Tab-separated table of C-alpha atoms in Angstrom:
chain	number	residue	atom	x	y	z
A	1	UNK	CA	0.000	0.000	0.000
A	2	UNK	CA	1.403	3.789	-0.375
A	3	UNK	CA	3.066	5.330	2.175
A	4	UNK	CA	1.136	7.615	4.537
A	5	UNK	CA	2.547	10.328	6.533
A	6	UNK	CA	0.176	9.609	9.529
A	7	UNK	CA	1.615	9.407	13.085
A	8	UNK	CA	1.320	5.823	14.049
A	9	UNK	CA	0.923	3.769	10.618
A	10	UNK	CA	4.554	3.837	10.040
A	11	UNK	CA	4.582	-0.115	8.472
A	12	UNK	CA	7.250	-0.184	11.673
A	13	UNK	CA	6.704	-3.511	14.441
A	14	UNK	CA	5.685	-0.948	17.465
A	15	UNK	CA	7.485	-3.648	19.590
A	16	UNK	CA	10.297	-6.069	19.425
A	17	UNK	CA	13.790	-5.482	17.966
A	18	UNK	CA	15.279	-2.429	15.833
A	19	UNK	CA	14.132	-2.691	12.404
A	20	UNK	CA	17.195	-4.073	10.273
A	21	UNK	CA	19.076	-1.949	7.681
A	22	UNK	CA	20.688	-3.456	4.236
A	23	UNK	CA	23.273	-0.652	2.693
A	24	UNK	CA	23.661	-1.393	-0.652
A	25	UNK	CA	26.229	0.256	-2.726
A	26	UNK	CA	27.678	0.569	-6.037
A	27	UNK	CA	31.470	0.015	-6.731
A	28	UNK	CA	33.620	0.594	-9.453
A	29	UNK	CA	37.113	1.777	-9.207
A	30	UNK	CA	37.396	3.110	-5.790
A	31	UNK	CA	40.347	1.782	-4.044
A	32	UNK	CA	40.745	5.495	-2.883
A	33	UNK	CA	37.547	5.713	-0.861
A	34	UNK	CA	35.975	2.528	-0.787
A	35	UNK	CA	37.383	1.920	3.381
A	36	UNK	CA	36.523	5.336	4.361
A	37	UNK	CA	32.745	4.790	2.911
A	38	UNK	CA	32.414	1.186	4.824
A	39	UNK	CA	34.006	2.477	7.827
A	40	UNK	CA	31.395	4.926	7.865
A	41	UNK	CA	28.629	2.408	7.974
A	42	UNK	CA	29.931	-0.061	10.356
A	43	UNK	CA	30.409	3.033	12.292
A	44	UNK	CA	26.619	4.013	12.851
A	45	UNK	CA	25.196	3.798	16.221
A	46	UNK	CA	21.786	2.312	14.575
A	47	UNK	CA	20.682	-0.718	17.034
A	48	UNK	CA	19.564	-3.334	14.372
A	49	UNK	CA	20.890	-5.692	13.014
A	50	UNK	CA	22.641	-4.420	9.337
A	51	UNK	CA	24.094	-5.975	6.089
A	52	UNK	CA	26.133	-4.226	3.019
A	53	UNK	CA	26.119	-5.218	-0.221
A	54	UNK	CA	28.212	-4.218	-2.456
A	55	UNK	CA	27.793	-4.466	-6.324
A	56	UNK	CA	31.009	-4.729	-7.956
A	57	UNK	CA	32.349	-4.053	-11.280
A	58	UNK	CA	35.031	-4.847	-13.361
A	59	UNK	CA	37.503	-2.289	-11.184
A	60	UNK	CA	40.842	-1.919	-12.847
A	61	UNK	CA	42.889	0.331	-9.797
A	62	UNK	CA	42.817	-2.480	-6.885
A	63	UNK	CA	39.474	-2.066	-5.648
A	64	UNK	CA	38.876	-6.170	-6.110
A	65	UNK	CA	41.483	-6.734	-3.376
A	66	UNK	CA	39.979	-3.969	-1.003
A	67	UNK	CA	36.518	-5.393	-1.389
A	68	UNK	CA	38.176	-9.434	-0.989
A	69	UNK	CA	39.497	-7.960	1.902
A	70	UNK	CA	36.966	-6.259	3.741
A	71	UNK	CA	34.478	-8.914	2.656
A	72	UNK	CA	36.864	-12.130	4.250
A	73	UNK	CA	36.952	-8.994	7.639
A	74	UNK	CA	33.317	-8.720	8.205
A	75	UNK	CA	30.311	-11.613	7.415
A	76	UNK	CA	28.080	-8.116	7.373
A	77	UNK	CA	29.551	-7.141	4.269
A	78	UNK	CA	28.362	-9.312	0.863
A	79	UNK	CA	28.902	-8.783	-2.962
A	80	UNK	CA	27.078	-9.471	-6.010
A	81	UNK	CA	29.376	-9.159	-9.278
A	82	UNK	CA	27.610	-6.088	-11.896
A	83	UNK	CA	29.749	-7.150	-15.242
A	84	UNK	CA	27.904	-4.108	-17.052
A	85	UNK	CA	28.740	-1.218	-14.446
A	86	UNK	CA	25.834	0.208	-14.899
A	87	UNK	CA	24.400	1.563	-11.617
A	88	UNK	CA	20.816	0.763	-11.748
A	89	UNK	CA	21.512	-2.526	-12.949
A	90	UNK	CA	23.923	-3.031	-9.486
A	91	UNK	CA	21.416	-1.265	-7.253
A	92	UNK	CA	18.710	-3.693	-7.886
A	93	UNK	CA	21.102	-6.581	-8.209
A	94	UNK	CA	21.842	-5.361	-4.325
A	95	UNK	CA	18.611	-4.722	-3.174
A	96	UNK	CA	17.404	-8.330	-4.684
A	97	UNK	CA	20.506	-9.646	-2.579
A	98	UNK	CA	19.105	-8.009	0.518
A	99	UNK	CA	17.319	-9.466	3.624
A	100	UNK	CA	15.922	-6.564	5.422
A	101	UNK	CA	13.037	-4.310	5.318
A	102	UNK	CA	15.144	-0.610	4.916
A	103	UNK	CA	17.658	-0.082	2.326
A	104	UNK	CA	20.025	2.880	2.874
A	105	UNK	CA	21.701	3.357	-0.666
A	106	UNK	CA	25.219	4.308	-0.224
A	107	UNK	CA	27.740	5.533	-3.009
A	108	UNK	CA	31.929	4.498	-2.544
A	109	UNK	CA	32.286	8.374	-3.053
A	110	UNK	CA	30.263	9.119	-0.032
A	111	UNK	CA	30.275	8.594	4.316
A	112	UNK	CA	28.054	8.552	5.998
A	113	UNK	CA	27.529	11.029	8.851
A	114	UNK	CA	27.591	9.638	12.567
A	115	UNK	CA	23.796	8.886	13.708
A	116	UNK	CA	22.436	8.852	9.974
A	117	UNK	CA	20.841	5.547	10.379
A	118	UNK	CA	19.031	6.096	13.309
A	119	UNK	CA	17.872	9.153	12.274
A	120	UNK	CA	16.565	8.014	8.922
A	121	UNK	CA	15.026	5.121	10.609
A	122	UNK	CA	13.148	7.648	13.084
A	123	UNK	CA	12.065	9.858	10.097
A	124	UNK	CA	10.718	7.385	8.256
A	125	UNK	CA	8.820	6.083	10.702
A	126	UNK	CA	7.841	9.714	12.143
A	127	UNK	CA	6.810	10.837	8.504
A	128	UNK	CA	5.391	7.498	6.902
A	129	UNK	CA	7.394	7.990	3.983
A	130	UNK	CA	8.705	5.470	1.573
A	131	UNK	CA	11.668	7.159	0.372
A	132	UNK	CA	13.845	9.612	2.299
A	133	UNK	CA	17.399	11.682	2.057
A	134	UNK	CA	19.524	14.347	3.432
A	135	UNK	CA	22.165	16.918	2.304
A	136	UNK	CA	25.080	16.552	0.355
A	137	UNK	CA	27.905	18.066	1.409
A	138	UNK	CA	31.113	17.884	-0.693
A	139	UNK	CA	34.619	17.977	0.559
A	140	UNK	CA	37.985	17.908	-1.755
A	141	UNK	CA	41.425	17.981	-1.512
A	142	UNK	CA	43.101	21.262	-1.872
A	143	UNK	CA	42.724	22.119	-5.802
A	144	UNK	CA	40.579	21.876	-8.193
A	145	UNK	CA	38.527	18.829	-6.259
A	146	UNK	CA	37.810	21.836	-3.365
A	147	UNK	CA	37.075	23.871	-6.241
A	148	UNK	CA	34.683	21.684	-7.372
A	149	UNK	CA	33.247	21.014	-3.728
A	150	UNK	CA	32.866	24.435	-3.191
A	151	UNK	CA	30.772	24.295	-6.345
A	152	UNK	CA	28.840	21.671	-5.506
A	153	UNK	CA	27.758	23.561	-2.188
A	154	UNK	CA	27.361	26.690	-3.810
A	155	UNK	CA	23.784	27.897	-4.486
A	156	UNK	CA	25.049	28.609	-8.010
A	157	UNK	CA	26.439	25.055	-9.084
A	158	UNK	CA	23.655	22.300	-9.253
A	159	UNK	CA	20.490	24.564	-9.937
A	160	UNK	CA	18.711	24.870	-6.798
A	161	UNK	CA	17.893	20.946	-5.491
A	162	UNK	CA	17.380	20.956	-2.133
A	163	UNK	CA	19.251	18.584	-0.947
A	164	UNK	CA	22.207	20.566	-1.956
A	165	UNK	CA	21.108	23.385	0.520
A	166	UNK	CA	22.652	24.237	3.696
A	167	UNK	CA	19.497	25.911	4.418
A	168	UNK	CA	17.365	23.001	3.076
A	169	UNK	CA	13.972	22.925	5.190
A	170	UNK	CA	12.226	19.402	6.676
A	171	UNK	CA	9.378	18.342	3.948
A	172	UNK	CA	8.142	16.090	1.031
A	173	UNK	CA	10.423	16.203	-1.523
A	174	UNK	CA	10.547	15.714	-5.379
A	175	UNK	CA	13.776	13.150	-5.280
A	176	UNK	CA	16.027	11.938	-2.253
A	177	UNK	CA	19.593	11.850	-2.511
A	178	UNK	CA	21.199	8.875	-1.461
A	179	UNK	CA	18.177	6.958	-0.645
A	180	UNK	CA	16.809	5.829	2.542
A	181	UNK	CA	14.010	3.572	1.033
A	182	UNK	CA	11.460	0.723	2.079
A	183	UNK	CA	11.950	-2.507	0.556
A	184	UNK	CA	8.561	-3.580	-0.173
A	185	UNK	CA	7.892	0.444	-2.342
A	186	UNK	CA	10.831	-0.730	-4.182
A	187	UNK	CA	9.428	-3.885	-4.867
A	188	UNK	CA	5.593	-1.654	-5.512
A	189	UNK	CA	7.189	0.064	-8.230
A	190	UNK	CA	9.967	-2.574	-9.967
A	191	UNK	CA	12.950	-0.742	-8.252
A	192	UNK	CA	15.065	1.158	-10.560
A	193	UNK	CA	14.889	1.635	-14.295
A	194	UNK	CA	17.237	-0.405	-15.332
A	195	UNK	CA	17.659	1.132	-19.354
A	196	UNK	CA	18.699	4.431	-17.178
A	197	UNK	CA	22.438	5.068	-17.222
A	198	UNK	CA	22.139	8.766	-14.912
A	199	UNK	CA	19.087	10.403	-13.367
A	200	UNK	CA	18.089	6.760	-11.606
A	201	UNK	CA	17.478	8.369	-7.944
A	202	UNK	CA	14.940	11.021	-9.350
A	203	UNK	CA	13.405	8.658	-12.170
A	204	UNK	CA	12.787	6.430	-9.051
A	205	UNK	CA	11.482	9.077	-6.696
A	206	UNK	CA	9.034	10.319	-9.353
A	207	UNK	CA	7.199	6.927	-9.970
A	208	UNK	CA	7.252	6.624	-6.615
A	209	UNK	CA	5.713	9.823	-6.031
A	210	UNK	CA	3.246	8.587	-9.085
A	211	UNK	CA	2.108	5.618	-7.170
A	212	UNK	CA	1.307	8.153	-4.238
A	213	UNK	CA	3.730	7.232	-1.812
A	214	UNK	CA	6.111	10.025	0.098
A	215	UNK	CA	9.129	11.195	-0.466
A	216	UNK	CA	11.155	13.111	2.370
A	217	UNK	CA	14.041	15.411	2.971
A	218	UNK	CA	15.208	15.635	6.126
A	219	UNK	CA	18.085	18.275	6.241
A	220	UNK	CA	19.598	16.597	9.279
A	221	UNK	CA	20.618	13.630	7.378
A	222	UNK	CA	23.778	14.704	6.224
A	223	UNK	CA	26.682	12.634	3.373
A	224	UNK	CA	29.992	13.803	2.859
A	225	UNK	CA	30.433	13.620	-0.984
A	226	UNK	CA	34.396	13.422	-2.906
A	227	UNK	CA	33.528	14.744	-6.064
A	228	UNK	CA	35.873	14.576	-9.471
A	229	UNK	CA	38.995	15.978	-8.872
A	230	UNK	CA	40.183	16.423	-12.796
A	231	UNK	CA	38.429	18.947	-15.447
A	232	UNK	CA	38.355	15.841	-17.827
A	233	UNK	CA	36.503	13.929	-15.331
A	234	UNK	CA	33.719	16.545	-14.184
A	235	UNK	CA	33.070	17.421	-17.870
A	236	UNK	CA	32.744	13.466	-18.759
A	237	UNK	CA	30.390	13.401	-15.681
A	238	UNK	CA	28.075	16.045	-16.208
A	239	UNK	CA	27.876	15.900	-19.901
A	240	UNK	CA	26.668	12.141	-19.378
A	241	UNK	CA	24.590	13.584	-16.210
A	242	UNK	CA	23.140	15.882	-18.999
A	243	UNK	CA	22.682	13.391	-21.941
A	244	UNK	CA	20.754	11.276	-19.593
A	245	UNK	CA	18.745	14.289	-17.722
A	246	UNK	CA	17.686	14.852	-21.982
A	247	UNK	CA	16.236	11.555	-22.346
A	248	UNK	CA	14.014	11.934	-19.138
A	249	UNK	CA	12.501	14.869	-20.929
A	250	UNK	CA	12.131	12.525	-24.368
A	251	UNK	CA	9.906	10.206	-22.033
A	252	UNK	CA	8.252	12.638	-19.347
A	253	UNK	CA	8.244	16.140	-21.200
A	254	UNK	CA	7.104	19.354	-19.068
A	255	UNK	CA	6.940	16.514	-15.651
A	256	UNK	CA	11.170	17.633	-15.694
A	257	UNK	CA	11.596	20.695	-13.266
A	258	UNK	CA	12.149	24.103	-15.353
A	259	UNK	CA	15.768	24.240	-13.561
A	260	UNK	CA	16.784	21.798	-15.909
A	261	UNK	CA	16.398	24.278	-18.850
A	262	UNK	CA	18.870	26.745	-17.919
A	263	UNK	CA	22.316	25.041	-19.179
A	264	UNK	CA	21.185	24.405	-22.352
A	265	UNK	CA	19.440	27.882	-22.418
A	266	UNK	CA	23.016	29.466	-21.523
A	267	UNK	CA	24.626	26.899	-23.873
A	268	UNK	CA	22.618	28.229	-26.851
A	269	UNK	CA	22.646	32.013	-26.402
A	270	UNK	CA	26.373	31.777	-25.772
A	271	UNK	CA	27.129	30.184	-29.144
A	272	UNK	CA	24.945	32.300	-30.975
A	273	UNK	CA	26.713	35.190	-29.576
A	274	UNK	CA	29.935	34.067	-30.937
A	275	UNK	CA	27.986	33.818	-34.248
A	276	UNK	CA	26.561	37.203	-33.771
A	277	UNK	CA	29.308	38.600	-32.458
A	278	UNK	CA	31.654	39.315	-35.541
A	279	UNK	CA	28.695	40.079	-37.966
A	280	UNK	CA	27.708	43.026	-35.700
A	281	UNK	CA	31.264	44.447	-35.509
A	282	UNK	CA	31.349	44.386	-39.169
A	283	UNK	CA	28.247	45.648	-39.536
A	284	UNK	CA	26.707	42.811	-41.734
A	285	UNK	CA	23.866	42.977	-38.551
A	286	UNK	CA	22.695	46.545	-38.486
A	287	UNK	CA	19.628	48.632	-38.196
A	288	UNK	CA	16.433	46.929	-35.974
A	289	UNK	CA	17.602	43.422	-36.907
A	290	UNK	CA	20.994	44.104	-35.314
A	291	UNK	CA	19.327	45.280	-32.255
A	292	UNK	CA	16.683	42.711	-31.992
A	293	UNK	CA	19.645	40.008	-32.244
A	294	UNK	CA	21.819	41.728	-30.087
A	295	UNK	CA	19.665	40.884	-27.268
A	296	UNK	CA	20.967	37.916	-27.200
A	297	UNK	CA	24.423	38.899	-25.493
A	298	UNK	CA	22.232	39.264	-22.315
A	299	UNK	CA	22.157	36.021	-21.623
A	300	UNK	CA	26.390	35.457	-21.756
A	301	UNK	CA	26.936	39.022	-19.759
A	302	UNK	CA	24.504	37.601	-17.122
A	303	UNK	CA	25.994	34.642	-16.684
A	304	UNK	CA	29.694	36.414	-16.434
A	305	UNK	CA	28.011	38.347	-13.981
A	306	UNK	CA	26.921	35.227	-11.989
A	307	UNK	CA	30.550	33.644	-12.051
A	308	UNK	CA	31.990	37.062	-10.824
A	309	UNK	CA	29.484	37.361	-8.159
A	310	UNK	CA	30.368	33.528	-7.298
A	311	UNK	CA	33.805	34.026	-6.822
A	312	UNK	CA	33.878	37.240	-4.963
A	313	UNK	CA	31.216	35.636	-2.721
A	314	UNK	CA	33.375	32.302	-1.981
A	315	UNK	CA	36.336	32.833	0.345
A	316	UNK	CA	39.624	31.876	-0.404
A	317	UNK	CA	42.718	33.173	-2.843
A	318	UNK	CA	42.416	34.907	-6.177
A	319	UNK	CA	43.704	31.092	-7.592
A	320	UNK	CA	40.706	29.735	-5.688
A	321	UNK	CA	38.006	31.802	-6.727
A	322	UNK	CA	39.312	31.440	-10.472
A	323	UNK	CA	39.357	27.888	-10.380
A	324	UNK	CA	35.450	28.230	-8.942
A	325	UNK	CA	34.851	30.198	-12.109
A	326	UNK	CA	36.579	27.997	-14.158
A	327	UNK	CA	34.757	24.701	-12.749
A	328	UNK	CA	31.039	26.198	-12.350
A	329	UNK	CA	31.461	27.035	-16.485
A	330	UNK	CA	32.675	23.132	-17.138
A	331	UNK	CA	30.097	22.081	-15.174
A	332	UNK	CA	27.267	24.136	-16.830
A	333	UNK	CA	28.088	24.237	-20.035
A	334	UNK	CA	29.110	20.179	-20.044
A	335	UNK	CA	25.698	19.732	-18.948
A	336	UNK	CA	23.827	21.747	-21.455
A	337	UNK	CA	25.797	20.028	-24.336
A	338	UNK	CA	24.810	16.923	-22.855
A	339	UNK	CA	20.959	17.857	-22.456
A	340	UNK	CA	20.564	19.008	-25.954
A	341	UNK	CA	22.020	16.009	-27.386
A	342	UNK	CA	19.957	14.012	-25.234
A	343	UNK	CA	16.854	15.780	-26.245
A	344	UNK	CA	17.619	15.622	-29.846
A	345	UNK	CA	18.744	12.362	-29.807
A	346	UNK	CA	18.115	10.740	-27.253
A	347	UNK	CA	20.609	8.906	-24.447
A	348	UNK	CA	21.776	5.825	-26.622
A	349	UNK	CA	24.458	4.138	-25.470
A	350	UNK	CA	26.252	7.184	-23.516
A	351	UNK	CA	27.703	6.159	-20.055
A	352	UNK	CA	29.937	8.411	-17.408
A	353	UNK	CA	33.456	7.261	-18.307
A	354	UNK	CA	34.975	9.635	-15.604
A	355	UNK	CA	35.372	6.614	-13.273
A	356	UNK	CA	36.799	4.475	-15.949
A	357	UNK	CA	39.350	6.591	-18.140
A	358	UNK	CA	42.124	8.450	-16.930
């Protein structure tokens, strides 16, 4: 049945032992953050009983010995192979592994924040809701991976989701990042799309929504986040992010949040400015036409107004704040490429080789 935020109807035992957890998580190529992400999770002070599963992929930096190791450490901690990589595909392969009635969806890239479980537990069972998450909060090593962080946190780099909010507020929410979710909703709705390559956590969220159950953000749920740390790497990730953020638009249309319109907005009026640009100093573009078009340098000078405004805003060093600029732009722009080829096109066969390829 749907979830109902009604004190009391929680679907939790109102006796007896803790309600069990299963973490499931995704792994590919993460020998640098894999431990800190377990150690995060054994670490909770939740009182039930817990399991993590991790789907594996074909890793190619050492993570296979990390997880053989941590696996022959701990009986809590289980694997099911994912050959393809593709994250849906190892999500549900991890959830169909799991025993227990909560799944807690965990990325290697992330920790978890001390008391998380409990809390989540609490909420759900508090709110009635089938599918719950916090904040990210992204942390990098000095460089362009801060850079980056600081982007991530920054009001100006992911286009206003809440969960990327310090000053997120308690409520239903239209996805959930990092999912705290209810096995048997999951099971409602067919778990995650599987022909999904990016976007999986809000495609999810929205049929779940559909089927009228809750969705939840509780702001004190808090995951520390290591973003890309390499240029290369955050344009191959949000270009794909993009790509597959066009092809939910191809199959829901207007249902997308307007947000989502922006890059590729930018995107456009920026290269038709470069278009525009040397036909109106040469005067080819003249008279009302030239004016009428020329309106379309608003758009550019807006947005160089935003970066400025982002980087005197952010503390730091001159270096820092240009790097900000530098990374908010690859991160906008990749996306908006991505979203109009995905909309045009649709997804195909484009994956997020940024974990893959050097």
């Amino acid at each position: 049945m749907p979830s109902r935020a009604v004190s009391g109807d929680s679907g939790f035992p109102n006796s007896g032992p803790p309600v069990a957890v299963s973490y499931v998580m995704p792994v590919l190529n993460e020998a640098g953050y894999l431990e800190a992400a377990i150690a995060s999770i054994v670490g909770q002070d939740h009182p039930g009983d817990f399991e993590i599963v991790l789907a594996v992929g074909p890793s190619t930096d050492g993570t296979a010995d990390i997880v053989d190791r941590l696996v022959a450490a701990d009986h809590r901690i289980r694997i099911v192979e994912n050959p393809g990589m593709d994250i849906p595909i190892g999500l549900n392969l991890a959830i169909a592994a799991s025993r227990h009635p909560i799944i807690v969806r965990v990325d290697a890239h992330t920790e978890l924040a001390p008391g998380y479980t409990s809390r989540a537990v609490a909420t759900l069972e508090r709110t009635g809701a089938a599918s719950l998450g916090g904040v990210m909060i992204a942390t990098g090593k000095p460089g362009l991976q801060a850079a980056v962080a600081r982007a991530y946190n920054s009001r100006y780099g992911l286009g206003g989701g809440a969960y990327h909010g310090e000053q997120a507020t308690e409520g239903p929410a239209e996805s959930a990042y990092m999912g705290v979710m209810r096995a048997d909703a999951l099971r409602e709705i067919g778990g995650f799309d599987e022909t999904l390559r990016r976007g999986e956590d809000w495609e999810l969220n929205y049929r779940l929504r559909q089927a009228g159950h809750i969705v939840w953000l509780d702001p004190q749920l808090r995951v520390s986040y290591w973003p890309r740390s390499t240029l290369l790497k955050l344009h191959r990730q949000f270009f794909a992010t993009g790509v597959w953020r066009g092809e939910l638009v191809r199959r829901l249309g207007a249902r997308n949040p307007l947000r989502f319109f922006a890059p590729p907005v930018l995107l456009i009026s920026l290269v038709l400015s470069l278009i525009l640009l040397p036909l109106h100093l040469t005067g080819v573009l003249s008279g009302w036409l030239g004016w009428m078009l020329a309106l379309t340098y608003l758009g550019p000078i807006a947005y160089l107004g935003l970066l400025v405004v982002a980087a005197v805003t952010t503390p730091g060093s001159l270096a820092d704040r240009i790097r900000l600029m530098v990374v908010l732009a690859t991160m906008h722009l990749s996306w908006g490429a991505g979203f109009i080829l995905g909309v045009v096109r649709g997804a195909r066969d484009v994956v997020d080789r940024s974990r893959t390829e050097s």
